[in-house]
Short mmCIF file of C-alpha atoms in Angstrom, two decimals:
data_model
loop_
_atom_site.label_atom_id
_atom_site.label_comp_id
_atom_site.label_asym_id
_atom_site.label_seq_id
_atom_site.Cartn_x
_atom_site.Cartn_y
_atom_site.Cartn_z
CA MET U 1 109.84 72.38 -60.66
CA VAL U 2 113.03 72.75 -58.45
CA SER U 3 111.80 72.88 -55.16
CA ARG U 4 112.53 69.44 -52.08
CA GLU U 5 108.88 68.00 -53.08
CA ALA U 6 109.79 67.85 -57.12
CA ALA U 7 113.59 66.04 -55.52
CA PHE U 8 111.18 63.76 -53.87
CA LEU U 9 109.48 62.88 -56.79
CA TYR U 10 111.53 61.70 -59.35
CA ASN U 11 113.60 60.06 -56.62
CA ASN U 12 110.97 58.04 -55.63
CA LEU U 13 109.79 57.37 -60.28
CA VAL U 14 113.38 56.07 -60.42
CA LEU U 15 113.38 53.82 -57.78
CA VAL U 16 109.87 53.11 -59.51
CA ALA U 17 111.58 52.96 -63.28
CA ILE U 18 113.93 50.20 -61.73
CA ALA U 19 111.13 48.17 -60.34
CA PHE U 20 110.09 48.03 -63.58
CA SER U 21 113.45 47.45 -65.40
CA VAL U 22 113.18 44.61 -62.90
CA LEU U 23 109.53 43.50 -63.95
CA TRP U 24 110.15 44.11 -68.26
CA GLY U 25 113.95 41.97 -67.21
CA THR U 26 112.10 39.32 -66.82
CA LEU U 27 109.91 38.95 -68.56
CA PHE U 28 111.41 40.07 -71.54
CA PRO U 29 112.37 36.73 -72.83
CA ILE U 30 108.45 35.66 -73.14
CA LEU U 31 107.55 39.15 -74.89
CA SER U 32 110.41 38.04 -76.65
CA GLU U 33 109.66 33.86 -77.87
CA TRP U 34 106.08 35.58 -78.58
CA VAL U 35 107.36 38.02 -81.25
CA ARG U 36 110.96 36.18 -82.56
CA GLY U 37 109.80 32.61 -81.80
CA SER U 38 113.49 31.92 -79.84
CA LYS U 39 114.16 31.70 -77.01
CA ILE U 40 116.35 34.56 -75.64
CA THR U 41 118.68 34.92 -72.10
CA VAL U 42 118.33 37.97 -69.69
CA GLY U 43 120.87 37.78 -67.02
CA PRO U 44 122.41 40.29 -65.58
CA PRO U 45 125.31 41.76 -67.65
CA PHE U 46 121.78 42.75 -68.53
CA PHE U 47 120.63 44.05 -65.23
CA ASN U 48 124.24 45.25 -65.03
CA THR U 49 123.02 47.97 -67.90
CA VAL U 50 120.12 49.07 -67.81
CA ASN U 51 120.04 49.07 -63.67
CA VAL U 52 123.43 50.43 -63.31
CA PRO U 53 122.71 53.95 -64.77
CA LEU U 54 119.86 54.14 -62.72
CA GLY U 55 120.74 53.73 -59.81
CA LEU U 56 124.00 56.49 -59.97
CA LEU U 57 121.00 58.65 -61.47
CA LEU U 58 118.65 57.62 -57.45
CA LEU U 59 121.92 58.76 -55.94
CA GLY U 60 122.51 61.81 -57.44
CA LEU U 61 119.49 62.69 -56.40
CA THR U 62 120.24 62.17 -53.26
CA GLY U 63 122.44 64.65 -53.32
CA VAL U 64 120.39 66.57 -54.59
CA GLY U 65 117.51 66.03 -52.04
CA PRO U 66 118.17 68.01 -49.33
CA LEU U 67 119.93 70.99 -51.41
CA ILE U 68 117.36 72.27 -52.18
CA ALA U 69 114.77 74.34 -50.67
CA TRP U 70 111.17 73.77 -49.70
CA ARG U 71 108.39 75.68 -52.48
CA LYS U 72 110.60 76.90 -54.68
CA ALA U 73 114.62 77.01 -54.76
CA SER U 74 116.20 80.18 -55.53
CA THR U 75 119.81 80.31 -57.57
CA SER U 76 121.49 82.37 -54.80
CA ASN U 77 119.83 79.43 -52.57
CA LEU U 78 121.36 76.42 -55.34
CA ARG U 79 124.35 78.54 -55.64
CA ARG U 80 125.12 78.52 -51.59
CA GLN U 81 123.91 75.90 -51.19
CA PHE U 82 125.75 73.28 -53.67
CA ALA U 83 128.69 75.20 -53.90
CA PHE U 84 130.09 72.34 -51.37
CA PRO U 85 129.08 69.74 -51.97
CA VAL U 86 129.76 69.91 -55.76
CA THR U 87 133.76 70.73 -55.20
CA PHE U 88 134.18 68.38 -52.65
CA GLY U 89 132.38 65.80 -55.80
CA LEU U 90 134.10 67.62 -58.11
CA ALA U 91 137.65 66.92 -56.67
CA MET U 92 137.04 63.35 -55.41
CA GLY U 93 136.90 62.76 -58.82
CA ALA U 94 139.74 64.42 -60.10
CA LEU U 95 141.31 63.07 -57.66
CA LEU U 96 140.58 59.55 -58.61
CA ILE U 97 141.89 59.80 -62.39
CA VAL U 98 145.23 61.36 -60.91
CA LEU U 99 145.67 57.95 -59.07
CA GLY U 100 144.96 56.41 -62.69
CA MET U 101 141.33 54.73 -61.88
CA ARG U 102 139.83 54.67 -65.32
CA ASN U 103 136.66 52.95 -65.40
CA PHE U 104 133.84 55.41 -66.50
CA TYR U 105 131.05 53.68 -64.26
CA ALA U 106 133.35 53.44 -60.91
CA LEU U 107 133.92 56.80 -61.34
CA VAL U 108 130.92 58.07 -61.84
CA ALA U 109 129.53 56.21 -58.95
CA TYR U 110 132.39 57.46 -56.56
CA THR U 111 132.60 60.67 -57.27
CA LEU U 112 128.62 60.93 -56.84
CA ALA U 113 128.77 59.12 -53.14
CA ALA U 114 131.51 62.34 -52.86
CA PHE U 115 129.50 64.82 -53.75
CA VAL U 116 126.37 63.39 -51.62
CA ALA U 117 128.17 62.44 -48.65
CA GLY U 118 129.61 66.69 -49.35
CA THR U 119 125.72 66.82 -48.77
CA ILE U 120 124.96 64.87 -45.96
CA SER U 121 128.26 66.35 -44.44
CA GLN U 122 127.58 69.80 -45.03
CA GLU U 123 123.93 69.87 -43.30
CA PHE U 124 125.04 68.01 -39.48
CA TYR U 125 127.77 70.92 -39.72
CA LYS U 126 125.04 73.37 -40.19
CA GLY U 127 122.82 72.30 -37.41
CA ILE U 128 125.98 70.99 -35.50
CA ARG U 129 127.28 75.07 -35.40
CA ALA U 130 123.51 75.30 -34.86
CA ARG U 131 122.73 74.51 -31.98
CA HIS U 132 126.70 74.66 -30.45
CA THR U 133 125.87 78.47 -30.89
CA MET U 134 123.30 79.17 -29.80
CA HIS U 135 122.27 76.58 -26.63
CA ASP U 136 126.29 76.23 -26.73
CA GLU U 137 125.79 73.05 -26.47
CA SER U 138 128.97 70.66 -26.76
CA ILE U 139 129.98 69.79 -30.05
CA PRO U 140 129.23 65.88 -29.47
CA VAL U 141 126.11 66.92 -27.36
CA ALA U 142 124.21 69.47 -29.78
CA ALA U 143 125.39 65.84 -32.75
CA ILE U 144 123.60 64.07 -30.05
CA ARG U 145 120.94 66.29 -30.00
CA LEU U 146 120.38 67.10 -33.86
CA VAL U 147 119.67 64.13 -34.47
CA ALA U 148 116.80 63.16 -31.34
CA ARG U 149 115.00 66.33 -31.93
CA ASN U 150 114.75 66.32 -35.18
CA ARG U 151 114.78 62.13 -35.73
CA ARG U 152 112.58 62.12 -39.03
CA ARG U 153 115.04 64.38 -40.62
CA TYR U 154 118.96 63.62 -39.64
CA GLY U 155 118.19 59.39 -39.39
CA GLY U 156 116.82 60.25 -43.15
CA TYR U 157 119.85 61.37 -44.21
CA ILE U 158 121.71 58.28 -41.96
CA VAL U 159 120.46 56.15 -44.53
CA HIS U 160 121.70 58.51 -47.60
CA ALA U 161 125.19 57.89 -45.36
CA GLY U 162 123.98 54.21 -45.97
CA ILE U 163 123.73 54.68 -49.25
CA VAL U 164 126.49 56.34 -50.20
CA ILE U 165 128.21 53.82 -48.15
CA LEU U 166 126.12 50.54 -50.36
CA PHE U 167 127.42 52.08 -53.42
CA CYS U 168 131.17 52.58 -52.03
CA GLY U 169 130.97 48.81 -51.79
CA PHE U 170 128.73 47.81 -55.36
CA ALA U 171 131.26 49.54 -56.95
CA GLY U 172 133.91 48.61 -55.61
CA LEU U 173 132.93 45.35 -57.57
CA ALA U 174 134.11 46.71 -60.87
CA PHE U 175 137.76 45.73 -59.56
CA LYS U 176 136.62 42.22 -58.50
CA LYS U 177 140.09 40.06 -60.26
CA ASP U 178 139.17 36.17 -61.04
CA HIS U 179 141.91 33.74 -60.76
CA ASP U 180 141.45 29.96 -61.98
CA VAL U 181 144.42 28.61 -60.89
CA GLN U 182 145.34 24.49 -60.00
CA MET U 183 147.59 23.27 -56.98
CA LYS U 184 149.21 20.41 -55.99
CA ALA U 185 150.23 19.71 -52.77
CA GLY U 186 153.27 21.61 -51.40
CA GLU U 187 152.47 23.85 -55.07
CA VAL U 188 152.45 28.29 -55.05
CA LYS U 189 150.78 30.72 -56.67
CA GLU U 190 151.68 33.78 -57.00
CA LEU U 191 149.20 36.80 -58.04
CA VAL U 192 148.25 40.03 -57.81
CA ASP U 193 145.05 41.51 -56.20
CA PRO U 194 143.04 44.89 -57.77
CA LEU U 195 145.00 46.54 -55.07
CA GLY U 196 148.59 45.55 -56.15
CA HIS U 197 148.72 44.14 -53.02
CA ARG U 198 151.36 40.19 -53.71
CA TRP U 199 149.40 36.78 -52.74
CA ARG U 200 151.30 33.93 -52.28
CA PHE U 201 149.15 30.98 -51.72
CA VAL U 202 150.82 27.07 -50.78
CA SER U 203 149.32 24.50 -51.22
CA GLN U 204 148.84 22.38 -48.65
CA GLY U 205 147.71 19.55 -49.73
CA VAL U 206 144.23 17.84 -50.72
CA SER U 207 142.62 15.45 -47.64
CA THR U 208 139.53 13.53 -47.05
CA SER U 209 136.87 12.81 -44.61
CA GLU U 210 133.84 11.59 -43.83
CA THR U 211 131.34 13.08 -40.50
CA LEU U 212 127.99 12.01 -40.06
CA ASN U 213 126.07 12.81 -42.91
CA ARG U 214 128.96 13.78 -44.98
CA PHE U 215 132.12 13.41 -46.74
CA VAL U 216 134.37 16.04 -47.04
CA THR U 217 137.23 16.67 -49.80
CA ALA U 218 138.86 20.15 -48.27
CA ILE U 219 142.44 21.31 -49.22
CA GLY U 220 143.90 23.77 -46.75
CA LEU U 221 146.36 27.43 -47.97
CA GLU U 222 148.68 28.99 -46.43
CA VAL U 223 148.33 32.29 -47.81
CA TRP U 224 150.84 35.11 -48.13
CA ARG U 225 150.82 39.12 -47.59
CA ASP U 226 153.51 41.03 -49.25
CA GLY U 227 155.34 38.65 -46.97
CA VAL U 228 153.26 38.32 -44.23
CA ARG U 229 151.30 35.73 -43.46
CA GLN U 230 147.62 35.97 -42.76
CA GLY U 231 147.32 32.23 -42.05
CA ILE U 232 145.94 29.08 -43.34
CA MET U 233 142.31 29.53 -45.50
CA THR U 234 139.93 26.13 -46.32
CA THR U 235 137.89 25.07 -48.84
CA GLU U 236 136.05 22.65 -49.09
CA LYS U 237 133.54 20.10 -51.19
CA ARG U 238 130.32 18.52 -49.15
CA GLN U 239 128.87 16.04 -49.98
CA TYR U 240 125.91 14.76 -48.09
CA PHE U 241 124.29 11.38 -47.68
CA ASP U 242 121.47 9.46 -45.68
CA SER U 243 121.12 6.93 -43.64
CA ASN U 244 122.00 4.64 -46.43
CA LYS U 245 125.25 6.05 -46.78
CA GLN U 246 123.44 6.94 -50.62
CA PRO U 247 124.49 10.50 -51.78
CA GLN U 248 122.30 13.64 -51.19
CA PHE U 249 121.20 15.82 -53.99
CA GLU U 250 124.90 17.34 -55.64
CA PRO U 251 128.20 18.41 -53.31
CA SER U 252 127.83 21.62 -52.01
CA THR U 253 130.79 24.01 -51.59
CA GLU U 254 131.72 25.80 -48.24
CA VAL U 255 134.35 28.72 -50.10
CA GLY U 256 136.69 30.15 -47.44
CA ILE U 257 136.55 34.03 -47.30
CA ARG U 258 139.36 36.36 -45.54
CA THR U 259 137.30 39.75 -44.63
CA SER U 260 139.24 43.79 -43.87
CA ALA U 261 138.11 46.71 -44.56
CA LYS U 262 139.92 47.70 -48.09
CA MET U 263 138.30 43.88 -50.04
CA ASP U 264 137.30 39.85 -49.65
CA LEU U 265 139.44 36.99 -50.78
CA TYR U 266 137.28 34.12 -51.35
CA ILE U 267 138.49 30.38 -52.10
CA VAL U 268 136.97 28.28 -54.00
CA LEU U 269 137.27 24.82 -54.57
CA ALA U 270 136.12 24.12 -58.22
CA GLY U 271 136.63 20.01 -57.90
CA VAL U 272 140.29 17.13 -57.97
CA ARG U 273 141.75 15.66 -60.40
CA ASP U 274 143.73 13.32 -60.51
CA GLU U 275 145.16 14.63 -56.74
CA THR U 276 145.28 18.34 -58.06
CA ALA U 277 142.61 21.11 -56.80
CA GLU U 278 141.58 23.20 -59.18
CA LEU U 279 140.45 26.07 -57.94
CA ARG U 280 138.69 29.90 -58.42
CA ILE U 281 140.76 32.88 -55.79
CA SER U 282 138.57 35.54 -55.90
CA PHE U 283 139.32 38.99 -54.96
CA ASN U 284 136.34 41.33 -54.07
CA PRO U 285 137.01 44.64 -53.43
CA LEU U 286 135.17 46.70 -50.90
CA VAL U 287 132.35 44.05 -50.14
CA VAL U 288 132.16 44.69 -46.51
CA TRP U 289 131.41 47.80 -46.75
CA VAL U 290 127.64 46.86 -48.22
CA TRP U 291 126.90 45.31 -45.24
CA ILE U 292 128.13 47.89 -43.74
CA GLY U 293 126.53 50.49 -45.21
CA GLY U 294 123.12 47.90 -44.99
CA MET U 295 123.73 48.87 -40.84
CA VAL U 296 124.25 51.90 -41.56
CA MET U 297 121.14 52.58 -42.94
CA ALA U 298 118.77 50.21 -40.44
CA VAL U 299 120.17 52.51 -38.26
CA GLY U 300 118.91 55.42 -39.49
CA GLY U 301 116.20 54.12 -40.57
CA LEU U 302 115.18 52.60 -36.76
CA ILE U 303 115.80 56.82 -36.17
CA VAL U 304 113.21 57.49 -38.18
CA MET U 305 111.08 55.84 -37.64
CA TRP U 306 111.36 56.06 -33.17
CA PRO U 307 108.46 58.04 -31.63
CA GLN U 308 109.15 61.24 -30.15
CA ALA U 309 108.52 60.67 -26.07
CA GLU U 310 104.74 62.99 -25.14
CA ARG U 311 106.50 65.63 -23.37
CA ARG U 312 104.95 65.91 -19.81
CA ARG U 313 104.88 69.57 -19.39
CA SER U 314 102.91 71.70 -20.74
CA GLY U 315 102.32 75.50 -21.20
CA GLY U 316 104.04 75.17 -24.63
CA TYR U 317 102.72 76.87 -27.77
CA VAL U 318 101.00 74.79 -29.42
CA ALA U 319 99.92 76.50 -32.69
CA THR U 320 96.17 76.39 -33.24
CA LEU U 321 93.95 77.35 -37.01
CA ALA U 322 90.85 78.73 -37.13
CA PRO U 323 89.00 77.65 -40.00
CA ALA U 324 90.33 80.43 -43.06
CA PRO U 325 87.89 81.59 -44.98
CA ARG U 326 86.95 80.57 -48.25
CA ALA U 327 88.88 82.69 -50.63
CA GLU U 328 86.21 84.10 -53.52
CA LEU U 329 87.85 82.44 -56.39
CA VAL U 330 87.14 85.46 -59.04
CA ALA U 331 89.94 85.78 -62.41
CA ALA U 332 92.77 87.89 -61.66
CA PRO U 333 93.74 90.72 -64.51
CA MET G 1 102.40 56.27 -33.15
CA ARG G 2 103.05 56.93 -29.29
CA ARG G 3 106.72 54.84 -28.19
CA ARG G 4 104.87 52.67 -25.51
CA ASP G 5 103.12 50.75 -28.99
CA PHE G 6 105.87 51.11 -31.58
CA LEU G 7 108.54 49.62 -29.18
CA THR G 8 105.80 46.84 -28.69
CA GLN G 9 105.51 46.46 -32.07
CA VAL G 10 108.87 45.63 -32.35
CA ALA G 11 109.49 43.30 -29.92
CA LEU G 12 106.35 41.44 -31.23
CA SER G 13 107.94 41.87 -34.73
CA GLY G 14 111.11 39.99 -32.70
CA GLY G 15 109.57 37.56 -31.55
CA ALA G 16 107.27 36.35 -34.57
CA LEU G 17 111.14 36.08 -36.51
CA LEU G 18 112.59 34.56 -34.01
CA GLY G 19 109.39 31.77 -33.63
CA ALA G 20 110.03 32.09 -37.64
CA ARG G 21 113.78 30.88 -37.22
CA GLU G 22 112.77 28.31 -34.77
CA LEU G 23 110.19 26.50 -37.35
CA LEU G 24 112.80 27.06 -40.15
CA ALA G 25 114.82 25.29 -38.47
CA GLN G 26 112.56 22.28 -36.86
CA GLN G 27 111.49 22.29 -40.84
CA ALA G 28 115.51 21.67 -41.82
CA ALA G 29 116.06 18.40 -39.17
CA ALA G 30 113.21 16.53 -40.13
CA PRO G 31 114.50 13.73 -41.95
CA ALA G 32 114.23 14.92 -45.99
CA GLU G 33 112.66 13.60 -48.39
CA PRO G 34 113.99 10.80 -51.14
CA ALA G 35 116.39 11.90 -53.28
CA PRO G 36 116.00 11.77 -56.98
CA ALA G 37 119.21 9.85 -58.82
CA GLN G 38 122.26 10.82 -58.83
CA GLY G 39 123.61 13.56 -61.51
CA THR G 40 120.14 14.36 -63.04
CA THR G 41 119.09 17.68 -60.19
CA SER G 42 120.83 19.16 -58.47
CA ASN G 43 119.60 21.39 -54.20
CA LEU G 44 118.12 23.91 -56.44
CA PHE G 45 116.96 23.40 -60.15
CA ASP G 46 116.02 20.20 -62.63
CA MET G 47 119.94 19.90 -64.42
CA ASP G 48 120.74 18.55 -67.85
CA GLN G 49 123.57 17.32 -67.39
CA MET G 50 123.43 15.97 -71.18
CA ALA G 51 122.79 19.78 -72.83
CA ALA G 52 125.85 19.85 -74.26
CA LYS G 53 126.44 19.60 -78.30
CA ARG G 54 129.97 20.87 -79.81
CA VAL G 55 131.36 23.80 -81.33
CA THR G 56 133.44 22.99 -83.34
CA LYS G 57 135.92 24.67 -86.67
CA PRO G 58 139.40 23.08 -87.80
CA PRO G 59 141.83 25.76 -86.92
CA LYS G 60 143.45 28.21 -88.84
CA ARG G 61 146.07 28.82 -91.16
CA ASP G 62 149.37 29.07 -89.70
CA ALA G 63 146.79 29.36 -86.38
CA ALA G 64 147.91 30.71 -83.04
CA PRO G 65 145.40 31.75 -80.01
CA SER G 66 143.41 34.79 -79.99
CA MET G 67 143.93 35.51 -76.91
CA THR G 68 145.49 35.76 -73.97
CA ALA G 69 143.71 33.57 -70.55
CA ASP G 70 142.22 36.79 -68.81
CA GLU G 71 139.78 37.65 -71.93
CA ARG G 72 138.83 34.01 -72.42
CA ASP G 73 138.10 34.44 -69.10
CA ASN G 74 135.26 37.42 -69.95
CA LEU G 75 134.50 35.53 -73.03
CA GLU G 76 133.59 32.58 -70.49
CA HIS G 77 131.42 35.18 -68.85
CA GLN G 78 129.05 35.99 -71.95
CA LEU G 79 128.25 32.80 -72.34
CA ARG G 80 126.01 30.58 -70.56
CA CYS G 81 125.81 27.20 -69.09
CA GLN G 82 123.36 25.13 -70.52
CA CYS G 83 123.29 22.67 -67.80
CA SER G 84 119.94 24.69 -66.47
CA CYS G 85 121.99 26.55 -63.64
CA THR G 86 121.96 30.64 -65.12
CA LEU G 87 125.85 30.81 -64.87
CA ASP G 88 127.90 31.58 -67.38
CA VAL G 89 130.64 29.24 -68.52
CA TYR G 90 133.51 30.69 -66.42
CA THR G 91 131.14 30.69 -63.24
CA CYS G 92 129.90 27.57 -63.55
CA ARG G 93 133.15 25.19 -64.06
CA THR G 94 134.82 27.12 -61.31
CA THR G 95 132.39 26.56 -58.85
CA ASP G 96 130.25 23.62 -59.27
CA PHE G 97 132.68 20.86 -60.22
CA SER G 98 129.81 18.33 -60.93
CA CYS G 99 128.44 20.76 -63.82
CA GLN G 100 129.47 18.61 -66.86
CA VAL G 101 127.86 21.34 -69.45
CA SER G 102 130.32 23.51 -68.92
CA PRO G 103 133.15 22.33 -69.05
CA ALA G 104 132.25 21.17 -72.36
CA MET G 105 131.81 24.32 -73.38
CA HIS G 106 134.99 25.36 -71.66
CA GLN G 107 136.60 23.06 -73.90
CA ASP G 108 135.08 24.41 -76.96
CA VAL G 109 135.94 27.76 -76.61
CA MET G 110 140.26 26.81 -76.18
CA ALA G 111 139.41 24.60 -78.69
CA LEU G 112 138.66 27.26 -80.59
CA VAL G 113 140.64 30.20 -79.34
CA GLU G 114 143.72 27.75 -79.78
CA GLY G 115 142.32 27.84 -83.64
CA GLY G 116 142.87 30.96 -83.68
CA TYR G 117 139.23 32.68 -84.25
CA SER G 118 138.58 36.71 -82.71
CA ALA G 119 135.71 36.46 -79.78
CA HIS G 120 133.30 37.76 -81.95
CA GLU G 121 133.35 34.81 -84.32
CA ILE G 122 133.60 32.68 -80.93
CA ILE G 123 130.57 33.68 -80.20
CA GLU G 124 128.67 33.63 -83.04
CA ALA G 125 130.30 29.60 -83.81
CA PHE G 126 127.80 29.23 -79.91
CA VAL G 127 124.86 31.21 -81.67
CA GLY G 128 124.69 28.94 -84.25
CA THR G 129 125.38 26.03 -82.56
CA TYR G 130 122.38 26.99 -79.02
CA GLY G 131 120.72 29.82 -80.73
CA GLU G 132 120.46 33.63 -78.68
CA ARG G 133 120.06 31.65 -75.37
CA VAL G 134 123.51 30.87 -75.32
CA LEU G 135 123.98 34.44 -74.70
CA MET G 136 123.91 36.33 -71.33
CA ALA G 137 122.00 39.52 -72.56
CA PRO G 138 120.90 39.69 -75.29
CA LYS G 139 122.11 40.60 -78.74
CA ARG G 140 122.06 44.71 -79.41
CA GLU G 141 119.57 44.07 -82.55
CA GLY G 142 116.57 44.42 -84.08
CA PHE G 143 113.71 44.06 -81.09
CA ASN G 144 115.89 42.93 -78.57
CA TRP G 145 116.69 46.89 -78.64
CA ALA G 146 113.36 46.78 -76.92
CA GLY G 147 114.96 45.13 -74.48
CA TYR G 148 117.18 48.26 -73.73
CA ILE G 149 114.89 50.74 -74.24
CA VAL G 150 111.94 51.00 -73.08
CA PRO G 151 113.28 51.31 -69.41
CA PHE G 152 114.84 54.25 -70.77
CA ALA G 153 112.15 55.40 -72.10
CA ALA G 154 109.72 54.36 -69.94
CA LEU G 155 111.79 56.85 -66.93
CA GLY G 156 112.02 59.46 -69.18
CA ALA G 157 107.71 59.98 -69.89
CA GLY G 158 107.09 59.49 -66.47
CA THR G 159 109.03 62.36 -65.74
CA VAL G 160 107.41 64.33 -68.89
CA ALA G 161 104.36 62.78 -66.73
CA VAL G 162 105.38 64.54 -63.30
CA VAL G 163 106.58 67.36 -64.43
CA ALA G 164 103.06 68.17 -66.03
CA VAL G 165 101.67 67.67 -63.37
CA LEU G 166 103.63 70.12 -61.05
CA ARG G 167 103.59 72.39 -63.57
CA GLY G 168 99.79 72.44 -62.96
CA MET G 169 99.62 72.65 -59.42
CA GLN G 170 101.90 75.17 -60.11
CA ARG G 171 99.66 77.33 -62.05
CA ARG G 172 96.68 76.26 -59.56
CA THR G 173 98.57 77.34 -56.56
CA ALA G 174 99.68 80.96 -58.53
CA LEU G 175 95.76 81.14 -59.25
CA VAL G 176 94.62 81.43 -55.47
CA ALA G 177 96.84 83.70 -54.32
CA ALA G 178 96.46 86.85 -57.27
CA THR G 179 92.72 86.53 -55.96
CA THR G 180 93.52 85.95 -52.00
CA ARG G 181 95.41 89.02 -53.05
CA ARG G 182 93.24 90.98 -54.40
CA PRO G 183 91.68 93.45 -51.83
CA SER G 184 87.89 92.10 -52.23
CA ALA G 185 88.91 89.04 -51.57
CA ALA G 186 87.63 87.72 -48.35
CA GLY G 187 90.59 89.33 -46.42
CA PRO G 188 94.37 88.00 -45.19
CA LEU G 189 94.09 84.46 -43.62
CA ALA G 190 95.29 85.86 -40.42
CA SER G 191 96.97 87.90 -39.23
CA ASP G 192 101.09 89.12 -38.67
CA GLU G 193 101.05 87.37 -35.36
CA GLU G 194 99.45 84.05 -35.78
CA LEU G 195 101.81 83.95 -38.88
CA THR G 196 105.00 84.27 -37.58
CA LYS G 197 103.35 82.00 -34.41
CA LEU G 198 103.23 79.35 -37.35
CA ARG G 199 106.46 79.81 -38.98
CA ALA G 200 108.46 79.32 -35.75
CA ALA G 201 105.95 76.01 -35.04
CA LEU G 202 106.81 75.07 -38.41
CA ARG G 203 110.12 75.44 -37.83
CA ARG G 204 110.45 73.19 -34.04
CA ASP G 205 108.36 70.68 -36.18
CA ASP G 206 111.13 70.75 -39.06
#
């Protein structure tokens, strides 16, 4: 029951459960209408309620799998393997509580992410140390050769690292903060982001223009963070038109985006009324890490898939097994 | 798979992706079909600009605003805009200015907040007017519980099934091991030297 093979099975089971919950949520309005006769909506809050716990379970299993031995794990082996990652995860959780984090799911996500990161670090540390000791390789060379000689295993760990980064990015959205503001030309708005930085937005006024195939209504904002000028950010509404200057579809919005490792800032022009721009200003912590996590996963996947070079020199040991003699099945005493 | 085959396949896949991208770009550059009448559709869905209904209640006696702007925004995140955009009222009204439904719903929310109604009372008023479809997620009551519970029940059932299969496999393995270890059985499957070589080969393959 407690083996790496079993952990893989449980992992796949959770993935299937997540896929099923999406299918179930998609079909549930139809089912509900059939049973109760009234229409309901199943939107993001439903999927967050159901899938966040499943996702966290998956994250936890990502860290558990590599720590368990193949076939059967002994208690002493489990204790030895889990000691560092569990301690690291719990320490991270405690630190975040002390720092004031109170969002339950985010707290669990970061604790589990630290646990998985501890697992991955431990596996790399053991492998690199073994190569360093046995082959007298420098640490960077040992690290590169470790991955190159065991692509499936260590490429898999790199995929796990990508998943950890991805979940850290997802959990950051728990602290997302939206502000709905109206600004005339020259008006100033001061806002505080979830990390406590003070932002200052100065409206440069609304402008309208016509280009080759669209009318544009835009606003520029001079942006300051903690008293340091960050530059001008613009956001605009575009109304595309055809050759007869007839509008095509509804207006589309170009969002002003400022990306940093800590946080993305989005400015959305909702519209203009009486020369007053209506804007949504969103602070989205750690969004860029969702992209980085995806890229790390892709790199890990490529390492896993990359075929091993065929060995040119001969003479190495090749295991050849003779057919096993048929065992006579006799009832155990 | 050999490395050369792998690299060939990666190159072919990349070429196919680039070709598809070029094709899509050409299609996008082609003249578009005439647009339907303005105001009834968006780029992505059929927009119903007349879907807003009034949700009103007389203000409570000595009414004061019942919540802060942040709490009101959170409340609007729970209400779905009825223009068919699938967004909540807050997101729709602050993103898509062409929608006339979400601002109307926002005005009703504002009036009810000013009238001293709590979040629960406002949600009930909207459900009374539009039906349960105005909520972004079904209420946790009656048959709706099935929506929330079934995925977890399925996971639990799957876990029980996996544990049962693993136990069965474990029993069969134990039975075979017990019988092959008996002196009357066909003897050891491999010599000590062969087993040592096999273990070494497995270690290298790990």
